[in-house]
CSV table of C-alpha atoms in Angstrom, one decimal:
chain,number,residue,atom,x,y,z
A,1,UNK,CA,-5.4,-39.1,-7.7
A,2,UNK,CA,-4.2,-39.0,-3.7
A,3,UNK,CA,-6.0,-35.9,-3.4
A,4,UNK,CA,-9.2,-37.5,-4.8
A,5,UNK,CA,-8.9,-40.9,-2.3
A,6,UNK,CA,-9.0,-38.4,0.3
A,7,UNK,CA,-11.3,-36.2,-0.9
A,8,UNK,CA,-13.5,-40.0,-1.5
A,9,UNK,CA,-12.7,-40.1,2.4
A,10,UNK,CA,-14.6,-37.5,3.3
A,11,UNK,CA,-17.6,-38.0,1.1
A,12,UNK,CA,-18.4,-41.5,2.5
A,13,UNK,CA,-18.4,-39.5,6.0
A,14,UNK,CA,-19.8,-37.4,5.5
A,15,UNK,CA,-22.8,-39.6,3.7
A,16,UNK,CA,-22.5,-41.7,6.9
A,17,UNK,CA,-23.0,-38.4,9.6
A,18,UNK,CA,-26.0,-37.3,7.5
A,19,UNK,CA,-27.9,-41.1,7.2
A,20,UNK,CA,-27.5,-41.4,11.3
A,21,UNK,CA,-28.9,-37.6,11.5
A,22,UNK,CA,-31.8,-38.4,9.1
A,23,UNK,CA,-32.4,-42.0,11.0
A,24,UNK,CA,-32.4,-43.1,7.0
A,25,UNK,CA,-30.9,-46.4,6.0
A,26,UNK,CA,-28.7,-46.8,3.4
A,27,UNK,CA,-29.5,-48.0,-0.3
A,28,UNK,CA,-28.1,-51.3,-1.6
A,29,UNK,CA,-25.4,-50.7,-4.1
A,30,UNK,CA,-26.4,-53.4,-6.7
A,31,UNK,CA,-24.6,-51.8,-9.7
A,32,UNK,CA,-26.5,-51.3,-13.0
A,33,UNK,CA,-25.7,-53.2,-15.9
A,34,UNK,CA,-22.4,-52.4,-18.3
A,35,UNK,CA,-23.6,-50.0,-21.5
A,36,UNK,CA,-22.4,-53.5,-23.7
A,37,UNK,CA,-18.8,-53.4,-25.6
A,38,UNK,CA,-19.1,-50.3,-26.8
A,39,UNK,CA,-19.5,-47.8,-23.6
A,40,UNK,CA,-16.1,-49.7,-22.2
A,41,UNK,CA,-14.4,-49.4,-25.0
A,42,UNK,CA,-15.1,-45.1,-25.0
A,43,UNK,CA,-13.7,-45.4,-21.5
A,44,UNK,CA,-10.8,-46.8,-22.7
A,45,UNK,CA,-10.1,-44.3,-25.2
A,46,UNK,CA,-10.7,-41.3,-22.8
A,47,UNK,CA,-7.8,-43.1,-20.5
A,48,UNK,CA,-5.7,-43.4,-23.8
A,49,UNK,CA,-6.2,-39.5,-24.2
A,50,UNK,CA,-5.6,-39.0,-20.4
A,51,UNK,CA,-2.7,-41.2,-20.6
A,52,UNK,CA,-1.4,-38.8,-23.6
A,53,UNK,CA,-1.8,-36.2,-21.5
A,54,UNK,CA,0.3,-37.3,-18.6
A,55,UNK,CA,2.7,-38.0,-21.4
A,56,UNK,CA,2.9,-34.3,-22.9
A,57,UNK,CA,2.5,-32.7,-19.9
A,58,UNK,CA,1.3,-29.2,-19.1
A,59,UNK,CA,4.2,-27.0,-20.8
A,60,UNK,CA,3.9,-29.6,-23.7
A,61,UNK,CA,0.4,-29.9,-24.5
A,62,UNK,CA,-1.0,-28.2,-27.6
A,63,UNK,CA,-4.5,-28.3,-30.2
A,64,UNK,CA,-3.2,-31.6,-31.9
A,65,UNK,CA,-3.0,-33.1,-28.5
A,66,UNK,CA,-5.9,-31.3,-26.4
A,67,UNK,CA,-8.5,-31.9,-29.9
A,68,UNK,CA,-7.5,-35.5,-29.7
A,69,UNK,CA,-10.8,-35.6,-27.0
A,70,UNK,CA,-13.2,-34.6,-29.5
A,71,UNK,CA,-14.0,-37.3,-30.8
A,72,UNK,CA,-14.7,-39.3,-27.2
A,73,UNK,CA,-16.8,-36.6,-25.9
A,74,UNK,CA,-18.6,-36.7,-28.7
A,75,UNK,CA,-19.2,-39.9,-28.5
A,76,UNK,CA,-20.3,-40.6,-25.1
A,77,UNK,CA,-22.2,-37.3,-24.8
A,78,UNK,CA,-25.2,-39.0,-26.0
A,79,UNK,CA,-25.1,-42.1,-23.3
A,80,UNK,CA,-27.0,-41.1,-20.0
A,81,UNK,CA,-24.1,-43.5,-18.3
A,82,UNK,CA,-21.5,-41.7,-19.7
A,83,UNK,CA,-22.3,-38.0,-19.8
A,84,UNK,CA,-21.0,-37.3,-16.3
A,85,UNK,CA,-17.4,-38.1,-17.5
A,86,UNK,CA,-18.2,-36.8,-21.1
A,87,UNK,CA,-19.1,-33.2,-19.7
A,88,UNK,CA,-15.6,-33.0,-17.5
A,89,UNK,CA,-13.8,-34.1,-20.3
A,90,UNK,CA,-15.1,-31.6,-22.4
A,91,UNK,CA,-14.8,-29.1,-20.4
A,92,UNK,CA,-11.4,-29.7,-19.6
A,93,UNK,CA,-10.7,-29.7,-23.0
A,94,UNK,CA,-11.8,-26.7,-23.6
A,95,UNK,CA,-9.9,-25.4,-20.6
A,96,UNK,CA,-6.8,-26.9,-22.1
A,97,UNK,CA,-7.5,-25.2,-25.3
A,98,UNK,CA,-7.7,-22.1,-24.1
A,99,UNK,CA,-4.2,-22.2,-22.8
A,100,UNK,CA,-2.6,-23.9,-25.7
A,101,UNK,CA,0.5,-23.7,-26.6
A,102,UNK,CA,1.6,-24.4,-22.8
A,103,UNK,CA,5.1,-23.5,-23.5
A,104,UNK,CA,3.9,-20.2,-23.3
A,105,UNK,CA,1.8,-20.1,-20.4
A,106,UNK,CA,3.1,-17.9,-17.8
A,107,UNK,CA,1.5,-19.7,-14.9
A,108,UNK,CA,0.4,-23.2,-14.9
A,109,UNK,CA,-2.5,-24.1,-12.4
A,110,UNK,CA,-1.0,-27.2,-11.8
A,111,UNK,CA,-3.3,-28.0,-8.6
A,112,UNK,CA,-6.9,-27.2,-10.7
A,113,UNK,CA,-5.7,-29.4,-13.4
A,114,UNK,CA,-4.2,-32.1,-11.1
A,115,UNK,CA,-7.4,-32.4,-9.7
A,116,UNK,CA,-9.4,-32.3,-13.1
A,117,UNK,CA,-7.3,-35.2,-14.5
A,118,UNK,CA,-7.7,-37.6,-11.5
A,119,UNK,CA,-11.1,-36.7,-11.4
A,120,UNK,CA,-11.7,-37.4,-15.3
A,121,UNK,CA,-9.2,-40.9,-14.8
A,122,UNK,CA,-11.7,-41.8,-12.1
A,123,UNK,CA,-14.3,-42.1,-13.9
A,124,UNK,CA,-13.1,-43.4,-16.5
A,125,UNK,CA,-12.3,-46.6,-14.3
A,126,UNK,CA,-14.2,-49.6,-15.3
A,127,UNK,CA,-17.3,-50.3,-13.1
A,128,UNK,CA,-16.6,-46.2,-12.3
A,129,UNK,CA,-20.4,-45.5,-14.2
A,130,UNK,CA,-21.8,-48.0,-11.9
A,131,UNK,CA,-24.8,-46.9,-10.0
A,132,UNK,CA,-26.8,-47.9,-7.2
A,133,UNK,CA,-30.0,-48.7,-8.1
A,134,UNK,CA,-32.8,-46.1,-8.1
A,135,UNK,CA,-35.4,-46.0,-4.8
A,136,UNK,CA,-38.3,-44.4,-3.7
A,137,UNK,CA,-37.4,-41.9,-0.8
A,138,UNK,CA,-39.5,-39.5,1.7
A,139,UNK,CA,-39.6,-37.0,3.5
A,140,UNK,CA,-39.2,-33.1,2.6
A,141,UNK,CA,-36.0,-31.8,0.3
A,142,UNK,CA,-34.0,-28.9,1.3
A,143,UNK,CA,-31.1,-27.9,-0.5
A,144,UNK,CA,-27.9,-27.9,1.1
A,145,UNK,CA,-25.7,-24.4,1.6
A,146,UNK,CA,-27.7,-22.9,-1.0
A,147,UNK,CA,-28.9,-19.9,-1.7
A,148,UNK,CA,-32.2,-19.3,-3.2
A,149,UNK,CA,-32.3,-15.4,-3.2
A,150,UNK,CA,-29.1,-15.0,-4.5
A,151,UNK,CA,-29.2,-17.8,-7.0
A,152,UNK,CA,-32.4,-17.2,-8.9
A,153,UNK,CA,-30.8,-14.1,-10.9
A,154,UNK,CA,-27.3,-15.1,-10.7
A,155,UNK,CA,-26.6,-16.2,-14.0
A,156,UNK,CA,-28.5,-13.6,-15.7
A,157,UNK,CA,-26.1,-11.2,-13.9
A,158,UNK,CA,-23.5,-13.7,-14.8
A,159,UNK,CA,-24.8,-13.7,-18.7
A,160,UNK,CA,-25.0,-9.8,-18.9
A,161,UNK,CA,-21.2,-9.8,-17.8
A,162,UNK,CA,-20.7,-12.9,-21.1
A,163,UNK,CA,-22.5,-12.2,-23.7
A,164,UNK,CA,-22.6,-9.2,-26.1
A,165,UNK,CA,-24.8,-5.7,-24.8
A,166,UNK,CA,-28.1,-6.1,-25.0
A,167,UNK,CA,-28.6,-10.0,-24.7
A,168,UNK,CA,-29.5,-9.7,-21.1
A,169,UNK,CA,-30.5,-6.1,-19.7
A,170,UNK,CA,-31.7,-5.4,-16.1
A,171,UNK,CA,-34.7,-3.2,-16.2
A,172,UNK,CA,-34.3,-3.1,-12.5
A,173,UNK,CA,-31.9,-3.2,-10.0
A,174,UNK,CA,-28.3,-3.4,-10.2
A,175,UNK,CA,-25.2,-5.3,-8.7
A,176,UNK,CA,-22.9,-4.0,-6.9
A,177,UNK,CA,-20.6,-5.0,-4.0
A,178,UNK,CA,-21.9,-6.0,-0.4
A,179,UNK,CA,-25.7,-5.5,-1.3
A,180,UNK,CA,-28.3,-7.5,-2.6
A,181,UNK,CA,-31.5,-6.0,-5.1
A,182,UNK,CA,-35.1,-6.5,-3.3
A,183,UNK,CA,-36.5,-6.6,-6.6
A,184,UNK,CA,-35.2,-7.3,-10.2
A,185,UNK,CA,-36.8,-7.4,-13.6
A,186,UNK,CA,-34.9,-8.2,-16.6
A,187,UNK,CA,-35.4,-7.6,-20.5
A,188,UNK,CA,-33.7,-11.3,-22.1
A,189,UNK,CA,-32.9,-11.4,-26.1
A,190,UNK,CA,-31.3,-14.1,-25.5
A,191,UNK,CA,-33.1,-15.1,-29.2
A,192,UNK,CA,-31.3,-12.4,-30.8
A,193,UNK,CA,-28.1,-13.7,-29.8
A,194,UNK,CA,-27.9,-17.4,-30.3
A,195,UNK,CA,-24.2,-17.3,-32.0
A,196,UNK,CA,-22.7,-16.2,-28.5
A,197,UNK,CA,-24.9,-18.4,-26.3
A,198,UNK,CA,-24.3,-21.4,-28.6
A,199,UNK,CA,-19.9,-19.6,-28.5
A,200,UNK,CA,-20.4,-20.1,-24.8
A,201,UNK,CA,-21.7,-23.3,-24.6
A,202,UNK,CA,-18.3,-24.6,-26.4
A,203,UNK,CA,-16.6,-22.3,-23.7
A,204,UNK,CA,-17.4,-24.5,-21.1
A,205,UNK,CA,-19.6,-26.4,-18.8
A,206,UNK,CA,-20.9,-23.8,-16.8
A,207,UNK,CA,-21.1,-20.0,-17.1
A,208,UNK,CA,-19.3,-19.5,-13.8
A,209,UNK,CA,-16.3,-21.8,-15.3
A,210,UNK,CA,-16.2,-19.3,-18.0
A,211,UNK,CA,-16.0,-16.5,-16.4
A,212,UNK,CA,-13.3,-17.6,-14.6
A,213,UNK,CA,-11.4,-18.4,-17.5
A,214,UNK,CA,-12.2,-14.9,-18.9
A,215,UNK,CA,-11.2,-13.2,-15.6
A,216,UNK,CA,-7.9,-15.4,-15.4
A,217,UNK,CA,-6.9,-14.6,-19.3
A,218,UNK,CA,-7.6,-10.7,-18.3
A,219,UNK,CA,-5.6,-10.4,-14.6
A,220,UNK,CA,-2.5,-12.6,-16.4
A,221,UNK,CA,-2.6,-11.0,-19.7
A,222,UNK,CA,1.3,-9.5,-20.3
A,223,UNK,CA,-0.4,-5.9,-20.8
A,224,UNK,CA,-2.5,-5.7,-17.4
A,225,UNK,CA,-2.2,-3.3,-15.3
A,226,UNK,CA,-2.5,-3.7,-11.1
A,227,UNK,CA,-6.1,-2.1,-11.8
A,228,UNK,CA,-6.7,-4.1,-14.2
A,229,UNK,CA,-6.1,-7.1,-11.8
A,230,UNK,CA,-7.9,-5.7,-9.1
A,231,UNK,CA,-11.2,-5.2,-11.7
A,232,UNK,CA,-10.7,-8.9,-12.2
A,233,UNK,CA,-10.5,-9.3,-8.3
A,234,UNK,CA,-13.7,-7.5,-7.9
A,235,UNK,CA,-15.6,-8.8,-10.4
A,236,UNK,CA,-14.6,-12.4,-9.1
A,237,UNK,CA,-16.2,-11.2,-5.4
A,238,UNK,CA,-19.2,-10.0,-7.3
A,239,UNK,CA,-20.3,-13.0,-9.6
A,240,UNK,CA,-18.6,-15.8,-8.2
A,241,UNK,CA,-18.2,-15.6,-4.7
A,242,UNK,CA,-15.3,-16.8,-5.2
A,243,UNK,CA,-12.6,-16.0,-2.3
A,244,UNK,CA,-10.3,-19.0,-3.3
A,245,UNK,CA,-9.7,-17.4,-6.8
A,246,UNK,CA,-9.6,-14.0,-4.9
A,247,UNK,CA,-7.1,-14.8,-2.8
A,248,UNK,CA,-5.0,-15.7,-6.2
A,249,UNK,CA,-5.7,-12.7,-8.6
A,250,UNK,CA,-5.1,-10.1,-5.8
A,251,UNK,CA,-1.7,-11.9,-4.9
A,252,UNK,CA,-1.1,-11.4,-8.7
A,253,UNK,CA,-1.9,-7.8,-8.3
A,254,UNK,CA,0.5,-7.0,-5.7
A,255,UNK,CA,3.3,-8.5,-7.8
A,256,UNK,CA,2.0,-6.0,-10.9
A,257,UNK,CA,1.9,-3.1,-8.8
A,258,UNK,CA,5.3,-3.7,-7.3
A,259,UNK,CA,6.9,-3.9,-11.2
A,260,UNK,CA,4.7,-0.6,-12.2
A,261,UNK,CA,6.5,2.6,-13.2
A,262,UNK,CA,4.2,4.5,-14.1
A,263,UNK,CA,1.3,5.6,-11.7
A,264,UNK,CA,-1.4,6.2,-14.4
A,265,UNK,CA,-3.6,4.0,-13.1
A,266,UNK,CA,-3.3,5.0,-9.7
A,267,UNK,CA,-7.0,6.6,-9.5
A,268,UNK,CA,-8.7,3.6,-10.9
A,269,UNK,CA,-6.2,1.4,-8.1
A,270,UNK,CA,-7.6,3.8,-5.2
A,271,UNK,CA,-11.2,3.5,-6.4
A,272,UNK,CA,-11.1,-0.1,-6.8
A,273,UNK,CA,-9.1,-0.7,-3.5
A,274,UNK,CA,-11.7,1.1,-1.3
A,275,UNK,CA,-14.6,-0.9,-2.7
A,276,UNK,CA,-13.1,-3.7,-1.5
A,277,UNK,CA,-12.0,-2.5,1.0
A,278,UNK,CA,-15.7,-1.3,2.1
A,279,UNK,CA,-16.9,-4.6,0.5
A,280,UNK,CA,-14.7,-6.6,3.3
A,281,UNK,CA,-14.9,-4.8,6.4
A,282,UNK,CA,-18.9,-5.3,6.5
A,283,UNK,CA,-19.2,-8.4,4.9
A,284,UNK,CA,-16.3,-10.4,6.3
A,285,UNK,CA,-14.8,-11.4,10.2
A,286,UNK,CA,-11.6,-10.6,9.3
A,287,UNK,CA,-9.4,-8.9,5.7
A,288,UNK,CA,-8.3,-10.9,3.4
A,289,UNK,CA,-4.0,-12.0,3.9
A,290,UNK,CA,-3.5,-10.6,0.1
A,291,UNK,CA,-5.2,-7.2,0.4
A,292,UNK,CA,-3.3,-6.3,3.9
A,293,UNK,CA,0.2,-7.3,1.6
A,294,UNK,CA,-1.5,-5.0,-1.4
A,295,UNK,CA,-2.1,-1.8,0.9
A,296,UNK,CA,1.3,-2.8,2.4
A,297,UNK,CA,3.1,-3.1,-0.5
A,298,UNK,CA,1.3,-0.4,-1.8
A,299,UNK,CA,2.0,2.3,0.7
A,300,UNK,CA,5.6,1.6,0.2
A,301,UNK,CA,5.4,1.4,-3.5
A,302,UNK,CA,3.5,5.0,-3.8
A,303,UNK,CA,6.1,6.8,-1.0
A,304,UNK,CA,9.1,5.2,-3.8
A,305,UNK,CA,7.6,6.9,-6.9
A,306,UNK,CA,6.1,10.0,-5.0
A,307,UNK,CA,8.9,12.7,-5.7
A,308,UNK,CA,9.6,11.0,-9.3
A,309,UNK,CA,5.7,12.0,-10.1
A,310,UNK,CA,5.4,15.2,-8.5
A,311,UNK,CA,8.2,16.7,-11.1
A,312,UNK,CA,7.5,14.2,-13.7
A,313,UNK,CA,5.3,15.8,-16.2
A,314,UNK,CA,3.6,12.7,-17.7
A,315,UNK,CA,2.5,12.2,-14.3
A,316,UNK,CA,-1.3,14.2,-14.1
A,317,UNK,CA,-2.5,16.2,-11.2
A,318,UNK,CA,-5.0,13.3,-10.6
A,319,UNK,CA,-2.7,10.8,-10.2
A,320,UNK,CA,-0.8,12.5,-8.0
A,321,UNK,CA,-3.5,13.0,-5.9
A,322,UNK,CA,-4.7,9.7,-6.5
A,323,UNK,CA,-1.4,8.9,-4.7
A,324,UNK,CA,-1.6,10.8,-2.0
A,325,UNK,CA,-5.1,9.5,-1.2
A,326,UNK,CA,-3.8,6.1,-1.4
A,327,UNK,CA,-1.1,7.1,1.2
A,328,UNK,CA,-3.4,9.1,3.7
A,329,UNK,CA,-6.5,7.0,3.0
A,330,UNK,CA,-4.9,3.4,3.7
A,331,UNK,CA,-2.3,4.7,6.2
A,332,UNK,CA,-3.7,3.5,9.2
A,333,UNK,CA,-4.3,0.0,8.0
A,334,UNK,CA,-0.7,0.6,6.5
A,335,UNK,CA,0.9,1.5,9.6
A,336,UNK,CA,-0.8,-1.1,11.7
A,337,UNK,CA,0.7,-3.7,9.4
A,338,UNK,CA,3.9,-2.9,10.0
A,339,UNK,CA,4.6,0.2,8.1
A,340,UNK,CA,6.6,3.4,9.0
A,341,UNK,CA,5.3,6.9,8.3
A,342,UNK,CA,8.5,8.4,7.8
A,343,UNK,CA,8.6,6.7,4.4
A,344,UNK,CA,5.4,9.3,3.8
A,345,UNK,CA,7.3,11.7,5.5
A,346,UNK,CA,10.9,11.3,3.6
A,347,UNK,CA,8.9,11.1,0.3
A,348,UNK,CA,7.4,14.1,1.1
A,349,UNK,CA,10.9,16.5,2.2
A,350,UNK,CA,12.2,14.5,-1.5
A,351,UNK,CA,9.2,16.6,-3.8
A,352,UNK,CA,10.2,19.8,-5.5
A,353,UNK,CA,6.9,20.0,-8.0
A,354,UNK,CA,7.1,22.4,-10.2
A,355,UNK,CA,3.4,22.8,-11.4
A,356,UNK,CA,1.3,25.4,-8.7
A,357,UNK,CA,-1.6,22.4,-8.4
A,358,UNK,CA,1.1,20.3,-7.6
A,359,UNK,CA,3.1,22.5,-4.7
A,360,UNK,CA,-0.6,23.0,-3.5
A,361,UNK,CA,-1.0,18.7,-3.2
A,362,UNK,CA,2.0,19.1,-0.9
A,363,UNK,CA,0.9,21.7,1.2
A,364,UNK,CA,-2.3,19.7,1.9
A,365,UNK,CA,-0.3,16.9,2.4
A,366,UNK,CA,2.4,18.4,4.4
A,367,UNK,CA,-0.4,20.2,6.6
A,368,UNK,CA,-2.0,16.4,7.0
A,369,UNK,CA,0.8,15.4,8.4
A,370,UNK,CA,1.4,18.7,10.8
A,371,UNK,CA,4.8,19.9,9.3
A,372,UNK,CA,3.2,23.3,7.9
A,373,UNK,CA,0.9,25.6,10.1
A,374,UNK,CA,-2.9,26.8,8.1
């Protein structure tokens, strides 16, 4: 609640600065007539559900607690004055339902859920639905902070990511990190996938929210590998431009990599890290902290597993080559972050491959380090 009050103060300050810059007077804040006793009762019922959530706690939520909001939301939605809190409650309940039971959650998004709960509680307080009387405005409408070129097709790309194959098909243009299609053409077959579209609507308030929920589930799945989590990071950057979520999932990818004892995913890890590094180096002023930490930890991690991978029959030549590709390709960045090249030299000195192909890789690596002459 304290956080919501602070954001409200920021909103008021920004609004005052905007009025000062545009020279427009503030509208008289005369509230609309409340929607009668039924509106009051619905808001009270919504607050009651939010209080029940607070009593249960995030770890105590279950489907019975969450589903209690369904009747209230369905009654609020037809009323235009209650549509805003109803949409928020509907999306919040859907997100909680997807995470039930709370006791089994590996990680609870406390800050996000607390923000949603506080915002919903404020919107259901008496008088919160009041709005300034309608007035006439003049001048030119310019959306602030909106990239019109990006927005035009962003929804289609997200739908293509979320919907079954064939629902949204690009005839011309493709989506890649750091690239923007000059021209796009789409074949939308939403009519033949109405069931999936309706189910998508029940998953969340917006397609962006649904995609974020699915990416979180993929990344935090107990079977997720470092390559899988990096794939979620890549999709976050590609479709949502979400630096906050990318940082969160990237930090989780580091934890998953550190816990892995298999090198099966090394080729995919190498490909994804290369793509993300190339994107951040060309599109951002500095590298995000999470990817610097990932490269630093990955350098030490693969140095540790390298001697075993050279002798282990389960680790193929492709995996060993990918590990060496990571170590040599990321070496300059890793060394600048505090890694020691001695780690790699010791790992190669301890390696005793029996496979001729792996022996060739070892010789190539030692030659690259200057330990062997050509």
